[in-house]
Coordinates of C-alpha atoms in Angstrom, one line a residue:
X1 CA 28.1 -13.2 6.3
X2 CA 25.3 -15.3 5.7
X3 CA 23.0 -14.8 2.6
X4 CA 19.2 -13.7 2.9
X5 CA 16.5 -16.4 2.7
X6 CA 13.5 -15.9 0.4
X7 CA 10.6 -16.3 2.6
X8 CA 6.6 -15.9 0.8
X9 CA 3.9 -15.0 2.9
X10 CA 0.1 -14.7 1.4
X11 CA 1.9 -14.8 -2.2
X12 CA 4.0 -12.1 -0.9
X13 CA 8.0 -12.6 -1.2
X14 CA 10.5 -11.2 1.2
X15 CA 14.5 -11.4 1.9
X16 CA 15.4 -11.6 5.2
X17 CA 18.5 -12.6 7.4
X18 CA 19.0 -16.3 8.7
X19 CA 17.5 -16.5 12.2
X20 CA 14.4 -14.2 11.5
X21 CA 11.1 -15.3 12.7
X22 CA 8.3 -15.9 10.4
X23 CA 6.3 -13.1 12.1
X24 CA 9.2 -10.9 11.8
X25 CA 9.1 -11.6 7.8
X26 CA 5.2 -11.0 7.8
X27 CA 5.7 -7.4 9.3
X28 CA 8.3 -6.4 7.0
X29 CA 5.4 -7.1 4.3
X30 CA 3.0 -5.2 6.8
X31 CA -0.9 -5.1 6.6
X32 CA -3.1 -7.9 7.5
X33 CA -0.3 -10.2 6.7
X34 CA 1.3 -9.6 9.3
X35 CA -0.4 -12.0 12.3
X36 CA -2.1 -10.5 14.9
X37 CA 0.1 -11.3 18.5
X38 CA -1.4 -10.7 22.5
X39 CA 2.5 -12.1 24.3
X40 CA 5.2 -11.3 21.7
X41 CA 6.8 -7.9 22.4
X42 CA 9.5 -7.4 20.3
X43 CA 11.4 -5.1 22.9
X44 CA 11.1 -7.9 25.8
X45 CA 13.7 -10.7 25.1
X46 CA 12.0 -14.1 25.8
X47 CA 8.7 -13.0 25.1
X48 CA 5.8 -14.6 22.4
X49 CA 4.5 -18.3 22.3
X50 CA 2.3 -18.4 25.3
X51 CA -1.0 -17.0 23.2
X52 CA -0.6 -19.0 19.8
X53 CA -2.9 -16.3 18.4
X54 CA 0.0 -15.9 15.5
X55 CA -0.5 -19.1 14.5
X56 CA 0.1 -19.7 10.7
X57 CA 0.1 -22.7 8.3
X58 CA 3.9 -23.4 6.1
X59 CA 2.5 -25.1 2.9
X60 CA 6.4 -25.5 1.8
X61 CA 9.2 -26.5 4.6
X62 CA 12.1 -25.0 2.4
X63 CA 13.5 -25.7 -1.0
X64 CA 15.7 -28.4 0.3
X65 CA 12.7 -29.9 1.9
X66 CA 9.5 -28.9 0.1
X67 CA 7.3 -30.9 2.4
X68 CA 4.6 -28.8 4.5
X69 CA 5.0 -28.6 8.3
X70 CA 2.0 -31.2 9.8
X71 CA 0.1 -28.3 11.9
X72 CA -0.2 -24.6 12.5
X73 CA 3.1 -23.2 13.8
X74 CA 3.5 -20.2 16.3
X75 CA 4.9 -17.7 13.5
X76 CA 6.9 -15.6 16.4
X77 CA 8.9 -19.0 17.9
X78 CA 9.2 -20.5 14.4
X79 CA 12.1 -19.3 11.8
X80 CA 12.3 -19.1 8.4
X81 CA 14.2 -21.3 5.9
X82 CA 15.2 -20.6 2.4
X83 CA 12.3 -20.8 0.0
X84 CA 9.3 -21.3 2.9
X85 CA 6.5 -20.7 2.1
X86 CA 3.5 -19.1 4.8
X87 CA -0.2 -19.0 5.1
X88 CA -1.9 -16.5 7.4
X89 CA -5.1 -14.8 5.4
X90 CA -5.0 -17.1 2.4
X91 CA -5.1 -20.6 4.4
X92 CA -8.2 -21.7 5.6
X93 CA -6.9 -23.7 8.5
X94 CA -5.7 -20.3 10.3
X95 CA -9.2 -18.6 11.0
X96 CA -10.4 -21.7 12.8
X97 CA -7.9 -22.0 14.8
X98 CA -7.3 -18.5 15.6
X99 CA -11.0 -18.2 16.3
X100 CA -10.6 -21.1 18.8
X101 CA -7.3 -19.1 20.7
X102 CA -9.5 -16.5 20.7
X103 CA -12.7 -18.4 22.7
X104 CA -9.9 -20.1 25.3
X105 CA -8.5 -16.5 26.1
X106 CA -12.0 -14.8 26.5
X107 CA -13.2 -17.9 28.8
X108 CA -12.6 -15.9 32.2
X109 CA -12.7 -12.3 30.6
X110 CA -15.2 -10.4 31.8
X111 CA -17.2 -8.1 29.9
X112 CA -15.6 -5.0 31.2
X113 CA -15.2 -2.8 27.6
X114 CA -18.2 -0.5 29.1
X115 CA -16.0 0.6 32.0
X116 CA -12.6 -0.7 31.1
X117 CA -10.2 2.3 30.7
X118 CA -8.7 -0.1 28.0
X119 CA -11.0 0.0 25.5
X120 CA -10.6 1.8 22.3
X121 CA -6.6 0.7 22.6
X122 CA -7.7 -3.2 24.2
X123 CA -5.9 -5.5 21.5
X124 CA -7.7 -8.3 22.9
X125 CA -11.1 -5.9 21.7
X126 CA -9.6 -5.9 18.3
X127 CA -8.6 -9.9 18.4
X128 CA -12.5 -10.6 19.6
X129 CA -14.1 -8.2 17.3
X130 CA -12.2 -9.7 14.4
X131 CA -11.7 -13.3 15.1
X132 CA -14.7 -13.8 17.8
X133 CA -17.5 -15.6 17.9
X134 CA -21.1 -14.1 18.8
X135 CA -21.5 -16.9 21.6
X136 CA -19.8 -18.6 24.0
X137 CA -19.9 -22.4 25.4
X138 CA -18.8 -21.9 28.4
X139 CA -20.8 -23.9 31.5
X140 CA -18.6 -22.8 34.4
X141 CA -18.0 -20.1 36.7
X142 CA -15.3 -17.5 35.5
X143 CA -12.2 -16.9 37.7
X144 CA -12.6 -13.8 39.9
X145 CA -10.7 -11.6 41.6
X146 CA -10.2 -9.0 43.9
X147 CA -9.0 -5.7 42.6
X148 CA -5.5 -5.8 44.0
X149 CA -3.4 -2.6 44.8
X150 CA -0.1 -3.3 44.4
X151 CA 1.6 0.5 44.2
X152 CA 0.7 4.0 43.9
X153 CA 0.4 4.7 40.6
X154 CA -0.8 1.1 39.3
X155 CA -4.1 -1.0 39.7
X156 CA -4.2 -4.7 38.6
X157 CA -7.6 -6.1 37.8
X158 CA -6.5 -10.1 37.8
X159 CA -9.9 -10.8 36.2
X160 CA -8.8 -9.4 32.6
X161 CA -5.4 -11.1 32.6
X162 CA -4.4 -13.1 29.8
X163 CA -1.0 -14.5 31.4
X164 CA 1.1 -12.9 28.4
X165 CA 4.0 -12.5 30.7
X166 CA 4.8 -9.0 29.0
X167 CA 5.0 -7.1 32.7
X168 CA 7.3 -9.9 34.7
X169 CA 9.3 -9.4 31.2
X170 CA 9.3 -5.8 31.7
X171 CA 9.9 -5.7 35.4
X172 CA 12.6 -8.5 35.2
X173 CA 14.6 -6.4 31.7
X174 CA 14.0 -2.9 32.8
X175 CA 13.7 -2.4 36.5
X176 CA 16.7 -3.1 39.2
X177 CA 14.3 -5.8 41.0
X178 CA 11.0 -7.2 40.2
X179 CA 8.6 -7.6 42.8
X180 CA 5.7 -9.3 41.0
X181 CA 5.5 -12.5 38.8
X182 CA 3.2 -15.1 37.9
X183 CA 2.2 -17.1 41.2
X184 CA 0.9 -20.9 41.4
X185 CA 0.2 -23.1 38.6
X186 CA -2.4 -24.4 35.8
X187 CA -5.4 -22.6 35.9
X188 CA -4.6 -21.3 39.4
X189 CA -1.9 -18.9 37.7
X190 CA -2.2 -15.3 38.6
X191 CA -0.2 -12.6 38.4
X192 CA 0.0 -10.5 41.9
X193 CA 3.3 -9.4 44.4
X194 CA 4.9 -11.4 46.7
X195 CA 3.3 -10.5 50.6
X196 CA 1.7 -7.5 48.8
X197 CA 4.6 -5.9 48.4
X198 CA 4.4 -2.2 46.0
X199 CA 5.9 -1.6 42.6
X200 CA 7.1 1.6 42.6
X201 CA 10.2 1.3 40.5
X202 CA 11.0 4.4 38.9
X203 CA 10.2 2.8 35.4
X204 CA 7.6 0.4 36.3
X205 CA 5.1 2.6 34.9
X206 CA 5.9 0.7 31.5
X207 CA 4.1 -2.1 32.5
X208 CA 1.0 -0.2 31.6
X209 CA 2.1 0.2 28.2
X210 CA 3.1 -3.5 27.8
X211 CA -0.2 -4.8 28.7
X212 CA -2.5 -5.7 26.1
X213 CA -5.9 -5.6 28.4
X214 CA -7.0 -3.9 30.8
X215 CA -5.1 -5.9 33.4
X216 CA -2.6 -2.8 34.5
X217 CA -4.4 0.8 34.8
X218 CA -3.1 4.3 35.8
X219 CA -4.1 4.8 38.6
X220 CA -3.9 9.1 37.6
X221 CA -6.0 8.4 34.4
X222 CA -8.5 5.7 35.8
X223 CA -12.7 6.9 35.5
X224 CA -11.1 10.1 34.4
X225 CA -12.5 10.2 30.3
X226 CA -12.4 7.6 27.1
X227 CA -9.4 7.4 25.1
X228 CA -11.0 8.5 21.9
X229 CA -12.9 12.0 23.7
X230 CA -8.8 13.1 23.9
X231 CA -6.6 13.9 21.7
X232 CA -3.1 12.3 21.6
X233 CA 0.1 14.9 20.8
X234 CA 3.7 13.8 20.2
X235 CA 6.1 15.9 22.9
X236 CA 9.6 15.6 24.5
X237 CA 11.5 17.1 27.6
X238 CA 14.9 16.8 28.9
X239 CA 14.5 14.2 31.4
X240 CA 17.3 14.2 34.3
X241 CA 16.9 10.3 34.0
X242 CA 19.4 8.5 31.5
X243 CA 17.8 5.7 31.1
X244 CA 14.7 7.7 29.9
X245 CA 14.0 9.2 26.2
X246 CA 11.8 11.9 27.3
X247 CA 9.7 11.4 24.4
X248 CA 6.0 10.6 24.9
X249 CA 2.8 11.1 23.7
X250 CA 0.4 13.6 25.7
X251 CA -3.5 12.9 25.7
X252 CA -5.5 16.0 26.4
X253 CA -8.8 16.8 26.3
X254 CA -8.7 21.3 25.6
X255 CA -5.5 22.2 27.6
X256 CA -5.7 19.2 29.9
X257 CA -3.3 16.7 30.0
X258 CA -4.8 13.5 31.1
X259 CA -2.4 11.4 30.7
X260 CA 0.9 10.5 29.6
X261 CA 2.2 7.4 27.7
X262 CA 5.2 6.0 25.6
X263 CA 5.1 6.1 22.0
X264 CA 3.7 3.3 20.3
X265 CA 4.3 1.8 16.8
X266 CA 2.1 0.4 14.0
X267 CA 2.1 -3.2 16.0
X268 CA 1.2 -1.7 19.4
X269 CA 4.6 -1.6 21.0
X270 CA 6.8 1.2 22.4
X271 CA 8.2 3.1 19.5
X272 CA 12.9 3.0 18.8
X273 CA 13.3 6.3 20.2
X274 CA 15.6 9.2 18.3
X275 CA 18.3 8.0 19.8
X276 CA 17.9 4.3 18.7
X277 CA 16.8 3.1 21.5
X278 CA 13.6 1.6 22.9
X279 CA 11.7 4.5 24.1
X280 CA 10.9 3.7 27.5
X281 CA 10.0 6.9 29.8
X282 CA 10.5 6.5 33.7
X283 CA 7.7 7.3 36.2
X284 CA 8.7 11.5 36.7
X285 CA 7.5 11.6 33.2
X286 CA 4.6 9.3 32.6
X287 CA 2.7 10.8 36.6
X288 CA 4.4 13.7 37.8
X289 CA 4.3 15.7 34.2
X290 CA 0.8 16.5 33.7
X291 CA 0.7 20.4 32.6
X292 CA 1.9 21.5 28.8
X293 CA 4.6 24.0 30.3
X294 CA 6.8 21.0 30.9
X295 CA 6.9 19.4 27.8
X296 CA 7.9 20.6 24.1
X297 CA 4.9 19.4 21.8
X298 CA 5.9 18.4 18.5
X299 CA 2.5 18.7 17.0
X300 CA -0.4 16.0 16.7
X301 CA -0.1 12.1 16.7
X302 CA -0.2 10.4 13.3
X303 CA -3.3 7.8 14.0
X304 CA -4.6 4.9 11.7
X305 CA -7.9 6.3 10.7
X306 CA -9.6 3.1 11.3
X307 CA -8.6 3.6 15.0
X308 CA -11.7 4.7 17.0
X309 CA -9.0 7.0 18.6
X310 CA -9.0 8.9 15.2
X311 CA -12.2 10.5 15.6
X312 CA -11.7 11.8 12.2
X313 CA -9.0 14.5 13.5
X314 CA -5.5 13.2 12.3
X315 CA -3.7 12.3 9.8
X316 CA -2.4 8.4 9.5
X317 CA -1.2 5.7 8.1
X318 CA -4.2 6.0 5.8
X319 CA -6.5 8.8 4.9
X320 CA -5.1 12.5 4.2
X321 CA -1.6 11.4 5.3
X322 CA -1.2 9.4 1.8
X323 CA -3.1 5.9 0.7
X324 CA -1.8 3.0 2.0
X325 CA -0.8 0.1 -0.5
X326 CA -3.4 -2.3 -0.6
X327 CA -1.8 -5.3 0.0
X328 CA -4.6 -7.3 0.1
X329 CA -5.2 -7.2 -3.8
X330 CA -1.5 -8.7 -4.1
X331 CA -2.2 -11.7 -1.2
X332 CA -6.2 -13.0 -2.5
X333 CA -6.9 -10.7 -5.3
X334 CA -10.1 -8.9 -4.0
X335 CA -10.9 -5.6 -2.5
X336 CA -11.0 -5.0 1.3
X337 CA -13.3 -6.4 4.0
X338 CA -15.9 -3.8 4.9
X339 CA -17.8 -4.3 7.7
X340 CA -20.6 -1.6 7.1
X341 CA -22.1 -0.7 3.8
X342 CA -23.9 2.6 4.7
X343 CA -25.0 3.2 0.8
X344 CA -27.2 -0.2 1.8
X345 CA -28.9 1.4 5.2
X346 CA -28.6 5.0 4.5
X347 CA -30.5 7.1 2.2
X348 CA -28.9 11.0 3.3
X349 CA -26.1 10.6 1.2
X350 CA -24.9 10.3 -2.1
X351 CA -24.7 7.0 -3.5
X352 CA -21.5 8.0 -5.6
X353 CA -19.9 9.3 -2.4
X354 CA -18.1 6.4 0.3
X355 CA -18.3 8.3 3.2
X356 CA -15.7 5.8 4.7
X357 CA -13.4 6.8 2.2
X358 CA -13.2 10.5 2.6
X359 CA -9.8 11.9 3.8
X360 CA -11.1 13.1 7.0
X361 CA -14.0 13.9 8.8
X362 CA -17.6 14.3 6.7
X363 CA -18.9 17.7 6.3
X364 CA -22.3 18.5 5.7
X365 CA -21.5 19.0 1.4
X366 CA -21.2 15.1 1.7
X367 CA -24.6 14.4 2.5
X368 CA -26.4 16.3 0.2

């Protein structure tokens, strides 16, 4: 067995196994470090450098080989050697570039956050707000499409495609047949069925999950309310499908259930179910199972409380559930980013008190 390579990211050393990816590495560290990806799934084999928003800079090649790589690198193609060292936060190479990845995928994307049922969850929302520009140089027309219907529980809206590939990957790995794909070529490309055919594969449904815009919509959860006016709960059932884990998480708004999605981890992708396994669900669960008596609720999603999803009503990653290491004192030495100091435009609370640091939601003690 092969020993572990020392890999440092931001100033931040790791072990990990021979044939890890540097993006791998970064997440082990977690945090900001960790580069922020639109294609790479790490469920779907075959998946990641088609965005380059993971791009990083490798100061040192290896210890053998000290010398720096010549450009940026796609972190989730590009594996780690002995002694490599990484620059994601701490180069100032990467935010450049990463702001230009971010202008060429938002060059046809139209602004559809208002009534996109995507936003609040949209990483591409995240990847603009943080890495955007205010304006854009674009001189010619967008692409546009039709809205296409291409089964009965999905709606494709061509126009906020990135070309990620994530749903041919997920068709192509987790379905008998795929009946959808990526037709013609250059700036032509677009992802539709072949003679309009239907997807309506018992787990097709995943597709939603996999897509990081607004592309793919449920059709049973389209118009119907805004992802942060419900409240997600963690639940199970005994599915008669195999192939599905049964566990999902419910979003309800009072004793509604409005819809019903796979779990997701801290980078966005379906969650390793309890039994090991990516946790998929099939179709029965994710349309068909829309009342509470069918499932068995486990009790109230852990959120990031930065999340807008949050609405200041569960516990996370940070907040009542326990402080988060600050890892960004370890990579540059200074404290967190804020992007609103409400002591400097508010005068109704307390200048001692950071309101955007209280575990959980502000009561009215906090303003006085």
């Amino acid at each position: 067995m092969s020993e572990n390579f020392k890999v440092t990211i931001d100033n931040i050393t790791v072990e990990v196994a021979p044939g890890t990816t540097i993006l791998e590495a970064a997440r082990k560290v977690g945090g900001a470090v960790a580069p922020p990806t639109m294609c790479y799934y790490s469920k779907l084999e075959g998946s990641g450098g088609k965005c380059r928003t993971c791009l990083v800079e490798v100061s040192k090649g290896s210890e053998k080989d000290p010398r720096p790589m010549p450009k940026l690198v796609a972190s989730c193609r590009t594996t780690v050697m002995d002694g490599m060292e990484v620059k994601n936060i701490t180069s100032e190479k990467v935010p450049d570039a990463r702001a230009g990845v971010t202008e060429f995928l938002l060059l046809n994307h139209p602004l559809d956050c208002p009534v996109c049922d995507q936003a609040g969850e949209c990483d591409l929302q995240d990847l603009g707000y943080e890495h955007g520009k205010e304006g854009t140089r674009t001189e010619f027309p967008r692409r546009t499409f039709a809205p296409e219907d291409i089964g009965p529980y999905i709606q494709l809206h061509m126009n906020r495609c990135i070309l990620c590939y994530r749903c041919v990957y997920t068709a192509e790995q987790l379905t008998e047949r795929r009946e959808h794909g990526v037709l013609d070529r250059g700036d032509h490309s677009r992802i539709s069925t072949c003679i309009k055919n239907s997807l309506d594969n018992e787990f097709i449904g995943n597709v939603i999950d996999v897509c990081p815009v607004g592309a793919l919509t449920d059709k049973t959860f389209r118009f119907k309310n805004r992802v942060w006016f419900t409240k997600p709960l963690d639940a199970h059932r005994n599915c008669s499908n195999p192939n599905c884990c049964g566990e999902v998480r419910l979003w309800m708004r009072g004793d509604e259930v409005y819809r019903v999605t796979a779990r997701k981890d801290e980078w966005g992708e379906v969650a390793t179910a309890s039994n090991g396994k990516t946790g998929w669900i099939c179709n029965e669960c994710r349309f068909d199972k829309k009342d509470t008596k069918d499932w068995v609720i486990e009790g109230p999603t852990n959120i990031n409380r930065h999340s807008v999803i949050s609405q200041g009503h569960y516990a996370g990653t940070e907040g009542t559930a326990g402080k988060a290491e600050k890892l960004i004192d370890k990579v540059i030495g200074q404290e967190p980013k804020y992007t609103l100091d409400i002591h400097s435009v508010s005068e109704v609370n307390k200048p001692s008190v950071h309101l955007d640091r209280i575990p959980g939601p502000a009561h009215s003690n906090d303003f006085k």
